[in-house]
Amino acid sequence: MAGEELDPTVPSCLRLVSAFLAMEPPHVLISLARDCGGGSITERVQSFVWDQCLSKSDGKSHAPYLKSFLKKLIVEVESQGFEVLAELYERLAFYMTSLKDDDSAKGNSRVLKCISFLFPDDCYELPSCPKSRKLVVQLQCSLNMLEGDTGCSVWPSSLFLSEFILSFPDIFSNKSCFEVGSGVGLVGICLAHVKASKVMLSDGDLSSLENLKRNLELNQLSTRADLSERSTEDLDLVQCIHLPWESAVGSELQDFRPDIILGADVIYDPLCLPHLVRVLNFLLDRGKLRSHLKSETCNGIEPDNIHIEGEAHSADSGRGSDTQAKAMPDEDANFEYACHASKEGPVAFIASVIRNVDTFNCFLALADEANLNVVDVTEKFMPFSLLPYLHSYARLSIRLFTLTRL
Ligand SMILES: C[S@@+](CC[C@H](N)C(=O)[O-])C[C@H]1O[C@@H](n2cnc3c(N)ncnc32)[C@H](O)[C@@H]1O
């Protein structure tokens, strides 16, 4: 068996390369490398890491990250009593001499992360599933989570919302979609992938918006501030909008008229919440759309009484148990629900990590005052797990809510 190369399409190998490209912490890479070697980082695994990760990353990846990974990898291999590949020593020596220790601490460094959505076997019939069963999104991000008013990093709820969009593409295809607080643009890129009829991305921070436009270009999507001249060939066109919630006015918002509004990790700053709720309320209040959509049905099914109050989630579920959002009824109506809501008027999908229960309850109270119905649909809309290699992504900490006008 010695000398036989590892197959990069084998799931364990695919996960290791995907985690490397997404810049998962080095200890995660080590654990995935062990999986590839059946528990050990053998010479075969080291060759694979060299060929598929390190040698391909020349000049493209963040050198301090590579240095830190190499250090950990070599320590691990030595501690297991295996011989370390000469290339790995040489590359580490190069980084040791060319990089200073504080290089990795440069907060605002931009790095290129690739988020690979890996579709499992049972997803092949999904319209969102590429032939290769892998969708790779390139994102320029900051290493400083706070840069650009937090909008230059990928936050966990956007990973969840992206998995959701790719798992339920029919909800979004041919729909006009508007995202608030778009950050690096991952959700928007997934919306374009599932063929939303219109993708409108917005952020209040100008540096984040610039970074977002760069990411759209990196993923072969074109951008324009004004869509009035959009032609039918411009299918990959995404609109980028500077939209601080505090100063957003009705005359500005009324033209967007989305079918679906999205937001990921936007509920965290109590000072912004009244403005966010006002913006959501305006975008959700679209009487004009109702007559246009009234005639549509979803697969002929028109579920009634879908907004039934449910019990709060149990405390041991660890999923925002103290919040007062309603739980979805136990009905097999996931897809129909979304279509129904969209038929009655726009629907918003907001994914959130509830870091502070008081802040979240403040959001719920404001939504209630604005006559918005907030429903926790996390269990009902559980997406496929398309990012199994992202160990740093705490999927279970995220909740998905729908918002509609009462
Ligand atoms: C925690 S980040 C989430 C970014 C992205 N949705 C994600 O999940 O990766 C919050 C986003 O909301 C934007 N934001 C925060 N306050 C805002 C405000 N008052 N008006 C508009 N955008 C705001 C930030 O610029 C940032 O992009």
mmCIF file of N, CA and C in Angstrom, residues 198-201 209 213 216 222-231 234 236-242 252 255-256:
data_model
loop_
_atom_site.group_PDB
_atom_site.id
_atom_site.type_symbol
_atom_site.label_atom_id
_atom_site.label_comp_id
_atom_site.label_asym_id
_atom_site.label_seq_id
_atom_site.Cartn_x
_atom_site.Cartn_y
_atom_site.Cartn_z
ATOM 1 N N LYS A 198 -34.037 38.180 -8.445
ATOM 2 C CA LYS A 198 -33.337 39.426 -8.172
ATOM 3 C C LYS A 198 -32.612 39.240 -6.839
ATOM 4 N N VAL A 199 -31.360 39.641 -6.774
ATOM 5 C CA VAL A 199 -30.627 39.560 -5.506
ATOM 6 C C VAL A 199 -30.190 40.970 -5.124
ATOM 7 N N MET A 200 -30.731 41.451 -4.010
ATOM 8 C CA MET A 200 -30.384 42.796 -3.526
ATOM 9 C C MET A 200 -29.700 42.630 -2.173
ATOM 10 N N LEU A 201 -28.453 43.064 -2.101
ATOM 11 C CA LEU A 201 -27.691 42.923 -0.872
ATOM 12 C C LEU A 201 -27.430 44.307 -0.295
ATOM 13 N N LEU A 209 -19.261 46.936 2.334
ATOM 14 C CA LEU A 209 -19.916 46.910 1.019
ATOM 15 C C LEU A 209 -18.882 46.793 -0.100
ATOM 16 N N LYS A 213 -18.577 43.655 -2.705
ATOM 17 C CA LYS A 213 -18.536 43.750 -4.181
ATOM 18 C C LYS A 213 -17.361 42.943 -4.725
ATOM 19 N N LEU A 216 -18.317 39.357 -4.773
ATOM 20 C CA LEU A 216 -19.227 39.009 -5.875
ATOM 21 C C LEU A 216 -18.420 38.815 -7.154
ATOM 22 N N SER A 222 -21.725 39.907 -11.331
ATOM 23 C CA SER A 222 -21.475 41.326 -11.563
ATOM 24 C C SER A 222 -22.380 42.155 -10.666
ATOM 25 N N THR A 223 -21.942 43.369 -10.419
ATOM 26 C CA THR A 223 -22.682 44.223 -9.493
ATOM 27 C C THR A 223 -23.031 45.541 -10.162
ATOM 28 N N ARG A 224 -24.095 46.103 -9.732
ATOM 29 C CA ARG A 224 -24.451 47.456 -10.194
ATOM 30 C C ARG A 224 -25.307 48.087 -9.104
ATOM 31 N N ALA A 225 -25.110 49.369 -8.910
ATOM 32 C CA ALA A 225 -25.884 50.041 -7.868
ATOM 33 C C ALA A 225 -27.325 50.226 -8.314
ATOM 34 N N ASP A 226 -27.518 50.396 -9.615
ATOM 35 C CA ASP A 226 -28.866 50.689 -10.099
ATOM 36 C C ASP A 226 -29.283 49.591 -11.077
ATOM 37 N N LEU A 227 -30.378 48.947 -10.807
ATOM 38 C CA LEU A 227 -30.786 47.814 -11.644
ATOM 39 C C LEU A 227 -31.777 48.189 -12.729
ATOM 40 N N SER A 228 -32.056 49.487 -12.879
ATOM 41 C CA SER A 228 -33.118 49.871 -13.800
ATOM 42 C C SER A 228 -32.789 49.459 -15.231
ATOM 43 N N GLU A 229 -31.469 49.343 -15.535
ATOM 44 C CA GLU A 229 -31.112 49.003 -16.919
ATOM 45 C C GLU A 229 -30.848 47.520 -17.085
ATOM 46 N N ARG A 230 -31.276 46.745 -16.140
ATOM 47 C CA ARG A 230 -30.975 45.307 -16.203
ATOM 48 C C ARG A 230 -31.587 44.665 -17.448
ATOM 49 N N SER A 231 -30.785 43.909 -18.141
ATOM 50 C CA SER A 231 -31.310 43.215 -19.310
ATOM 51 C C SER A 231 -31.487 41.744 -18.955
ATOM 52 N N ASP A 234 -28.462 39.697 -18.044
ATOM 53 C CA ASP A 234 -27.740 39.985 -16.798
ATOM 54 C C ASP A 234 -28.183 39.085 -15.656
ATOM 55 N N ASP A 236 -26.648 37.148 -13.793
ATOM 56 C CA ASP A 236 -25.765 37.044 -12.642
ATOM 57 C C ASP A 236 -25.548 38.385 -11.963
ATOM 58 N N LEU A 237 -26.442 39.324 -12.196
ATOM 59 C CA LEU A 237 -26.284 40.655 -11.641
ATOM 60 C C LEU A 237 -26.857 40.734 -10.231
ATOM 61 N N VAL A 238 -26.064 41.299 -9.356
ATOM 62 C CA VAL A 238 -26.499 41.451 -7.966
ATOM 63 C C VAL A 238 -26.438 42.938 -7.617
ATOM 64 N N GLN A 239 -27.457 43.412 -6.960
ATOM 65 C CA GLN A 239 -27.490 44.833 -6.595
ATOM 66 C C GLN A 239 -26.898 45.014 -5.189
ATOM 67 N N CYS A 240 -25.989 45.971 -5.036
ATOM 68 C CA CYS A 240 -25.384 46.252 -3.726
ATOM 69 C C CYS A 240 -25.858 47.624 -3.250
ATOM 70 N N ILE A 241 -26.400 47.683 -2.066
ATOM 71 C CA ILE A 241 -27.045 48.917 -1.603
ATOM 72 C C ILE A 241 -26.463 49.353 -0.262
ATOM 73 N N HIS A 242 -26.098 50.618 -0.178
ATOM 74 C CA HIS A 242 -25.660 51.149 1.110
ATOM 75 C C HIS A 242 -26.920 51.490 1.906
ATOM 76 N N GLU A 252 -36.898 55.409 0.004
ATOM 77 C CA GLU A 252 -35.760 54.625 -0.491
ATOM 78 C C GLU A 252 -36.121 53.136 -0.540
ATOM 79 N N ASP A 255 -38.999 51.034 -3.332
ATOM 80 C CA ASP A 255 -38.733 50.522 -4.673
ATOM 81 C C ASP A 255 -38.256 49.070 -4.685
ATOM 82 N N PHE A 256 -37.783 48.584 -3.561
ATOM 83 C CA PHE A 256 -37.171 47.246 -3.577
ATOM 84 C C PHE A 256 -38.214 46.141 -3.731
#
